[in-house]
Tab-separated table of C-alpha atoms in Angstrom:
chain	number	residue	atom	x	y	z
E	21	UNK	CA	136.250	120.546	80.851
E	22	UNK	CA	135.551	120.014	84.556
E	23	UNK	CA	133.645	122.469	86.730
E	24	UNK	CA	135.758	124.016	89.470
E	25	UNK	CA	134.717	123.413	93.115
E	26	UNK	CA	134.241	127.151	93.534
E	27	UNK	CA	131.799	127.332	90.614
E	28	UNK	CA	129.888	124.259	91.858
E	29	UNK	CA	129.558	125.902	95.279
E	30	UNK	CA	128.062	129.058	93.745
E	31	UNK	CA	125.543	126.976	91.787
E	32	UNK	CA	124.547	125.002	94.874
E	33	UNK	CA	123.580	128.143	96.757
E	34	UNK	CA	121.649	129.765	93.909
E	35	UNK	CA	117.977	129.912	94.945
E	36	UNK	CA	115.282	128.421	92.768
E	37	UNK	CA	111.553	129.224	92.809
E	38	UNK	CA	110.655	125.615	93.663
E	39	UNK	CA	109.879	126.372	97.357
E	40	UNK	CA	107.469	129.077	96.205
E	41	UNK	CA	105.732	126.605	93.907
E	42	UNK	CA	105.307	124.180	96.812
E	43	UNK	CA	103.966	126.909	99.089
E	44	UNK	CA	101.706	128.376	96.429
E	45	UNK	CA	100.104	125.025	95.609
E	46	UNK	CA	99.871	123.697	99.190
E	47	UNK	CA	96.175	124.593	99.326
E	48	UNK	CA	95.518	122.205	96.423
E	49	UNK	CA	96.285	119.275	98.720
E	50	UNK	CA	94.002	120.668	101.434
E	51	UNK	CA	91.261	121.102	98.846
E	52	UNK	CA	91.543	117.456	97.794
E	53	UNK	CA	91.387	116.260	101.415
E	54	UNK	CA	88.387	118.446	102.252
E	55	UNK	CA	86.511	117.451	99.094
E	56	UNK	CA	87.088	113.733	99.607
E	57	UNK	CA	85.916	114.044	103.198
E	58	UNK	CA	82.791	116.052	102.298
E	59	UNK	CA	81.934	113.555	99.541
E	60	UNK	CA	82.263	110.566	101.946
E	61	UNK	CA	84.848	108.889	99.725
E	62	UNK	CA	86.596	107.225	102.663
E	63	UNK	CA	83.348	105.729	103.970
E	64	UNK	CA	82.615	104.380	100.480
E	65	UNK	CA	86.021	102.677	100.413
E	66	UNK	CA	85.782	101.254	103.910
E	67	UNK	CA	83.624	98.217	103.056
E	68	UNK	CA	85.850	96.979	100.218
E	69	UNK	CA	88.094	98.207	97.397
E	70	UNK	CA	86.148	99.969	94.651
E	71	UNK	CA	86.736	101.248	91.147
E	72	UNK	CA	86.518	104.908	90.219
E	73	UNK	CA	83.247	104.148	88.446
E	74	UNK	CA	81.763	102.727	91.643
E	75	UNK	CA	82.958	105.737	93.647
E	76	UNK	CA	81.411	108.057	91.065
E	77	UNK	CA	78.058	106.328	91.520
E	78	UNK	CA	78.203	106.120	95.314
E	79	UNK	CA	79.459	109.675	95.906
E	80	UNK	CA	77.581	111.520	93.185
E	81	UNK	CA	80.584	112.366	91.014
E	82	UNK	CA	81.130	112.376	87.290
E	83	UNK	CA	83.324	109.446	86.191
E	84	UNK	CA	86.188	111.777	85.172
E	85	UNK	CA	85.825	113.633	88.458
E	86	UNK	CA	86.091	110.411	90.446
E	87	UNK	CA	89.171	109.348	88.478
E	88	UNK	CA	90.911	112.662	89.129
E	89	UNK	CA	89.979	112.817	92.806
E	90	UNK	CA	91.124	109.268	93.516
E	91	UNK	CA	94.384	109.799	91.647
E	92	UNK	CA	95.030	112.928	93.714
E	93	UNK	CA	94.142	111.085	96.949
E	94	UNK	CA	96.559	108.317	95.971
E	95	UNK	CA	99.297	110.888	95.412
E	96	UNK	CA	98.663	112.272	98.902
E	97	UNK	CA	98.812	108.856	100.548
E	98	UNK	CA	95.110	108.808	101.435
E	99	UNK	CA	94.172	105.841	99.230
E	100	UNK	CA	96.011	103.061	97.401
E	101	UNK	CA	95.221	101.371	94.100
E	102	UNK	CA	95.745	97.799	92.948
E	103	UNK	CA	96.510	96.308	89.530
E	104	UNK	CA	92.803	95.889	88.827
E	105	UNK	CA	92.249	99.635	89.159
E	106	UNK	CA	90.425	99.374	92.479
E	107	UNK	CA	91.035	101.846	95.274
E	108	UNK	CA	91.151	101.255	99.023
E	109	UNK	CA	91.774	103.409	102.074
E	110	UNK	CA	95.344	103.828	103.247
E	111	UNK	CA	96.059	103.058	106.927
E	112	UNK	CA	95.943	106.828	107.578
E	113	UNK	CA	92.477	107.221	106.060
E	114	UNK	CA	91.208	103.974	107.584
E	115	UNK	CA	92.215	105.116	111.069
E	116	UNK	CA	91.296	108.805	111.038
E	117	UNK	CA	88.931	109.598	108.149
E	118	UNK	CA	86.097	107.079	108.429
E	119	UNK	CA	83.061	108.277	110.362
E	120	UNK	CA	82.347	106.186	113.432
E	121	UNK	CA	85.933	105.031	113.956
E	122	UNK	CA	87.319	105.650	117.484
E	123	UNK	CA	90.129	107.934	116.248
E	124	UNK	CA	88.022	109.806	113.644
E	125	UNK	CA	89.329	113.320	112.927
E	126	UNK	CA	86.645	114.437	110.477
E	127	UNK	CA	85.179	117.177	112.667
E	128	UNK	CA	88.631	118.736	112.839
E	129	UNK	CA	88.746	118.649	109.033
E	130	UNK	CA	85.343	120.326	108.892
E	131	UNK	CA	86.614	123.076	111.205
E	132	UNK	CA	89.739	123.594	109.080
E	133	UNK	CA	87.595	123.553	105.937
E	134	UNK	CA	85.575	126.413	107.442
E	135	UNK	CA	88.768	128.499	107.594
E	136	UNK	CA	89.226	128.254	103.806
E	137	UNK	CA	87.556	131.578	103.067
E	138	UNK	CA	89.318	133.377	105.921
E	139	UNK	CA	92.786	132.503	104.717
E	140	UNK	CA	91.758	133.295	101.148
E	141	UNK	CA	90.992	136.848	102.299
E	142	UNK	CA	93.776	137.121	104.840
E	143	UNK	CA	95.032	140.448	103.497
E	144	UNK	CA	91.623	142.003	104.242
E	145	UNK	CA	91.630	140.642	107.802
E	146	UNK	CA	95.137	141.921	108.461
E	147	UNK	CA	94.355	145.397	107.112
E	148	UNK	CA	90.958	145.895	108.742
E	149	UNK	CA	90.695	143.438	111.635
E	150	UNK	CA	87.437	142.192	110.078
E	151	UNK	CA	86.571	139.092	108.066
E	152	UNK	CA	86.570	139.520	104.299
E	153	UNK	CA	83.482	140.162	102.175
E	154	UNK	CA	83.201	136.611	100.848
E	155	UNK	CA	83.325	135.076	104.325
E	156	UNK	CA	80.894	137.704	105.604
E	157	UNK	CA	78.441	136.968	102.790
E	158	UNK	CA	78.796	133.214	103.330
E	159	UNK	CA	78.206	133.557	107.081
E	160	UNK	CA	75.165	135.772	106.567
E	161	UNK	CA	73.590	133.397	104.042
E	162	UNK	CA	74.402	130.204	105.919
E	163	UNK	CA	71.258	128.313	106.967
E	164	UNK	CA	70.713	127.899	110.701
E	165	UNK	CA	71.105	124.115	110.551
E	166	UNK	CA	74.490	124.448	108.821
E	167	UNK	CA	75.601	127.067	111.332
E	168	UNK	CA	74.642	124.828	114.245
E	169	UNK	CA	76.411	121.888	112.585
E	170	UNK	CA	79.556	124.015	112.197
E	171	UNK	CA	79.423	125.042	115.866
E	172	UNK	CA	79.053	121.411	116.894
E	173	UNK	CA	81.896	120.417	114.562
E	174	UNK	CA	84.163	122.952	116.266
E	175	UNK	CA	83.510	121.486	119.721
E	176	UNK	CA	84.013	117.947	118.429
E	177	UNK	CA	87.135	119.039	116.542
E	178	UNK	CA	88.708	120.137	119.817
E	179	UNK	CA	87.636	116.811	121.314
E	180	UNK	CA	89.319	114.929	118.457
E	181	UNK	CA	92.553	116.861	119.015
E	182	UNK	CA	92.501	115.829	122.667
E	183	UNK	CA	91.664	112.213	121.835
E	184	UNK	CA	94.346	112.185	119.140
E	185	UNK	CA	97.110	112.355	121.750
E	186	UNK	CA	96.965	115.865	123.200
E	187	UNK	CA	95.129	114.829	126.380
E	188	UNK	CA	97.530	111.980	127.015
E	189	UNK	CA	100.543	114.265	126.487
E	190	UNK	CA	99.094	116.736	128.995
E	191	UNK	CA	98.420	113.997	131.552
E	192	UNK	CA	101.987	112.754	131.263
E	193	UNK	CA	103.382	116.275	131.707
E	194	UNK	CA	101.339	117.183	134.823
E	195	UNK	CA	101.155	115.058	137.961
E	196	UNK	CA	97.849	115.545	139.771
E	197	UNK	CA	98.415	112.925	142.456
E	198	UNK	CA	96.648	113.954	145.644
E	199	UNK	CA	94.343	116.435	143.906
E	200	UNK	CA	90.632	116.101	144.668
E	201	UNK	CA	88.883	118.786	142.584
E	202	UNK	CA	89.610	120.150	139.107
E	203	UNK	CA	87.890	122.982	137.248
E	204	UNK	CA	88.262	122.869	133.468
E	205	UNK	CA	87.629	126.492	132.397
E	206	UNK	CA	86.080	126.850	128.935
E	207	UNK	CA	86.476	123.099	128.836
E	208	UNK	CA	84.477	122.459	125.659
E	209	UNK	CA	83.768	118.771	125.210
E	210	UNK	CA	85.304	117.915	128.574
E	211	UNK	CA	87.987	115.763	126.958
E	212	UNK	CA	90.777	116.847	129.310
E	213	UNK	CA	88.641	116.630	132.428
E	214	UNK	CA	87.587	113.134	131.378
E	215	UNK	CA	91.169	111.999	130.744
E	216	UNK	CA	92.398	113.327	134.090
E	217	UNK	CA	89.459	111.666	135.871
E	218	UNK	CA	90.298	108.375	134.164
E	219	UNK	CA	93.909	108.673	135.275
E	220	UNK	CA	93.180	109.703	138.881
E	221	UNK	CA	90.353	107.699	140.519
E	222	UNK	CA	89.997	110.150	143.424
E	223	UNK	CA	89.682	113.242	141.228
E	224	UNK	CA	86.347	114.983	140.595
E	225	UNK	CA	86.142	117.468	137.729
E	226	UNK	CA	83.814	120.215	136.560
E	227	UNK	CA	83.663	121.539	132.994
E	228	UNK	CA	82.773	125.236	132.804
E	229	UNK	CA	81.422	126.449	129.459
E	230	UNK	CA	78.385	127.888	127.701
E	231	UNK	CA	75.154	125.837	127.836
E	232	UNK	CA	75.147	125.058	124.100
E	233	UNK	CA	78.689	123.701	124.355
E	234	UNK	CA	77.926	121.717	127.497
E	235	UNK	CA	75.041	119.977	125.726
E	236	UNK	CA	77.703	118.249	123.611
E	237	UNK	CA	80.009	117.702	126.590
E	238	UNK	CA	77.222	116.004	128.526
E	239	UNK	CA	76.710	113.527	125.662
E	240	UNK	CA	80.375	112.545	125.865
E	241	UNK	CA	80.434	112.496	129.659
E	242	UNK	CA	77.475	110.104	129.728
E	243	UNK	CA	79.340	107.748	127.384
E	244	UNK	CA	82.431	107.685	129.623
E	245	UNK	CA	83.334	105.397	132.497
E	246	UNK	CA	83.814	108.359	134.846
E	247	UNK	CA	80.442	110.104	134.428
E	248	UNK	CA	79.920	109.990	138.192
E	249	UNK	CA	82.966	112.228	138.746
E	250	UNK	CA	82.837	114.655	135.797
E	251	UNK	CA	80.067	117.253	135.696
E	252	UNK	CA	79.084	120.169	133.474
E	253	UNK	CA	78.762	123.652	134.928
E	254	UNK	CA	77.223	126.385	132.722
E	255	UNK	CA	78.889	129.771	132.669
E	256	UNK	CA	80.703	132.386	130.618
E	257	UNK	CA	84.326	131.961	131.669
E	258	UNK	CA	85.084	135.676	131.385
E	259	UNK	CA	82.253	136.745	133.668
E	260	UNK	CA	81.280	133.724	135.759
E	261	UNK	CA	82.370	133.293	139.355
E	262	UNK	CA	84.631	130.234	139.400
E	263	UNK	CA	83.756	129.450	142.992
E	264	UNK	CA	86.406	127.992	145.277
E	265	UNK	CA	87.889	124.896	146.849
E	266	UNK	CA	89.691	123.608	143.746
E	267	UNK	CA	93.109	121.952	143.692
E	268	UNK	CA	93.551	122.481	139.945
E	269	UNK	CA	92.258	125.032	137.458
E	270	UNK	CA	92.894	123.957	133.868
E	271	UNK	CA	93.110	126.554	131.094
E	272	UNK	CA	93.626	124.551	127.926
E	273	UNK	CA	93.710	126.611	124.746
E	274	UNK	CA	91.956	129.508	126.471
E	275	UNK	CA	94.512	132.301	126.655
E	276	UNK	CA	95.447	132.591	122.982
E	277	UNK	CA	92.015	134.005	122.135
E	278	UNK	CA	92.222	136.812	124.690
E	279	UNK	CA	93.794	140.213	125.138
E	280	UNK	CA	96.296	140.756	127.956
E	281	UNK	CA	93.628	142.503	130.040
E	282	UNK	CA	91.289	139.525	129.783
E	283	UNK	CA	94.107	137.031	130.358
E	284	UNK	CA	94.986	138.683	133.670
E	285	UNK	CA	91.308	138.729	134.598
E	286	UNK	CA	90.973	134.979	133.981
E	287	UNK	CA	94.200	134.177	135.841
E	288	UNK	CA	93.119	136.186	138.886
E	289	UNK	CA	89.764	134.376	138.918
E	290	UNK	CA	91.641	131.068	138.708
E	291	UNK	CA	93.876	132.149	141.595
E	292	UNK	CA	90.860	133.002	143.734
E	293	UNK	CA	89.228	129.637	143.007
E	294	UNK	CA	92.213	127.588	144.171
E	295	UNK	CA	93.000	126.196	147.598
E	296	UNK	CA	96.369	127.225	149.045
E	297	UNK	CA	98.953	125.054	147.303
E	298	UNK	CA	96.645	124.557	144.327
E	299	UNK	CA	97.851	125.005	140.800
E	300	UNK	CA	96.791	126.563	137.528
E	301	UNK	CA	97.643	124.482	134.452
E	302	UNK	CA	97.893	126.392	131.171
E	303	UNK	CA	98.184	124.439	127.925
E	304	UNK	CA	98.960	126.542	124.841
E	305	UNK	CA	100.490	126.763	121.387
E	306	UNK	CA	103.493	129.071	121.530
E	307	UNK	CA	105.516	130.822	118.813
E	308	UNK	CA	108.705	130.227	120.850
E	309	UNK	CA	108.318	126.438	120.775
E	310	UNK	CA	111.613	124.580	120.421
E	311	UNK	CA	110.206	122.606	117.489
E	312	UNK	CA	110.293	124.596	114.251
E	313	UNK	CA	107.054	122.918	113.118
E	314	UNK	CA	105.273	123.803	116.384
E	315	UNK	CA	106.485	127.418	116.282
E	316	UNK	CA	105.388	127.734	112.650
E	317	UNK	CA	101.970	126.274	113.475
E	318	UNK	CA	101.467	128.760	116.322
E	319	UNK	CA	102.435	131.686	114.093
E	320	UNK	CA	100.092	130.564	111.296
E	321	UNK	CA	97.210	129.826	113.669
E	322	UNK	CA	97.474	133.301	115.136
E	323	UNK	CA	96.667	134.813	111.729
E	324	UNK	CA	93.084	133.541	111.663
E	325	UNK	CA	92.122	134.885	115.089
E	326	UNK	CA	89.845	137.905	115.382
E	327	UNK	CA	91.207	138.744	118.848
E	328	UNK	CA	94.184	137.777	120.956
E	329	UNK	CA	97.287	136.059	119.598
E	330	UNK	CA	99.501	133.097	120.281
E	331	UNK	CA	101.788	134.109	123.131
E	332	UNK	CA	105.232	132.892	124.128
E	333	UNK	CA	105.585	130.521	127.069
E	334	UNK	CA	107.825	133.100	128.738
E	335	UNK	CA	105.146	135.766	128.478
E	336	UNK	CA	102.467	133.439	129.865
E	337	UNK	CA	104.748	132.568	132.789
E	338	UNK	CA	105.185	136.295	133.471
E	339	UNK	CA	101.395	136.767	133.548
E	340	UNK	CA	101.085	133.899	136.030
E	341	UNK	CA	103.633	135.584	138.243
E	342	UNK	CA	101.816	138.937	137.997
E	343	UNK	CA	98.623	137.164	139.085
E	344	UNK	CA	100.227	135.857	142.274
E	345	UNK	CA	101.367	132.382	141.217
E	346	UNK	CA	104.757	131.079	142.318
E	347	UNK	CA	106.953	128.026	141.562
E	348	UNK	CA	106.154	128.438	137.878
E	349	UNK	CA	107.307	125.675	135.540
E	350	UNK	CA	107.364	125.613	131.740
E	351	UNK	CA	107.262	122.179	130.096
E	352	UNK	CA	107.462	121.524	126.341
E	353	UNK	CA	105.062	118.893	125.001
E	354	UNK	CA	107.240	117.105	122.467
E	355	UNK	CA	104.722	114.318	121.806
E	356	UNK	CA	101.743	116.520	120.976
E	357	UNK	CA	100.831	118.390	117.802
E	358	UNK	CA	98.286	121.143	118.572
E	359	UNK	CA	99.457	122.581	121.909
E	360	UNK	CA	103.198	122.537	122.547
E	361	UNK	CA	103.704	123.877	126.087
E	362	UNK	CA	102.295	123.483	129.595
E	363	UNK	CA	102.876	126.320	132.042
E	364	UNK	CA	102.034	125.568	135.677
E	365	UNK	CA	101.912	127.954	138.616
E	366	UNK	CA	101.227	127.340	142.305
E	367	UNK	CA	99.103	129.402	144.670
E	368	UNK	CA	101.078	129.998	147.886
């Protein structure tokens, strides 16, 4: 007896719990990636293919543990195995997960790994506005050297995001021809200032951030080919005087951590620092991104923040207008992953 089209249609639309299973187990994959990175598995596989037994010895694992971890990594596309039972890095791992490689993204992984406890206690954060007891206890007990390493990893993580394509996407979206001076507010590692200086030979840039952050930025600036035109400038971006005479003020990933009151304060300081005709360039993740993946990322990222939120591009444009900027443009960044919009305003 055949099934009627009407009955088949009803069956096709009946929900199943499979999407919940995928969502509920998604953290398993993250756990495998973080563990393999912490255990230096990808470095161990970089020299040559190795057996699980060799990985167990090199990485301090039990033989069964190595077998299970490598099998999971293979399932995630991080490693591949041959007929002899030897494992090697996949192109993804070889490019991004081996320390010392130009496109290494391991500091970003370390930063995301540090968010593990926060998302595990997300209900507590959402109810109280405070981190959960396990994260609080971990933070309190964390040795100073680990804390400093985590702070450094965060700065380098933001640098890796920029180097991974974000800086190039920003440069392609914003034309700074004819600009002579740029101020990168809360500029972290200086990655965006460096990329703009590389692109525009007549541009000089300053990176404004806290002294401990600038210590890392200065390392990277010294290694660049534009160290004569990019300089570090210590200061707390909320309270420091930005000075004046700039053609561009860059606010990359700054506004989403702030309240509206502080956002308007920063934008007014940026306005005051610009020459007439100068521009403020805001790069942000926005929950109104045209890409579903980008909008979802912005919404999820907002959950881990202790202050501020991810704001829509329309709302940011309104704040620019309230701060005196005109000729405001909103440009989606379709070729970038972390930040998805650039909002630019001109000082009359």
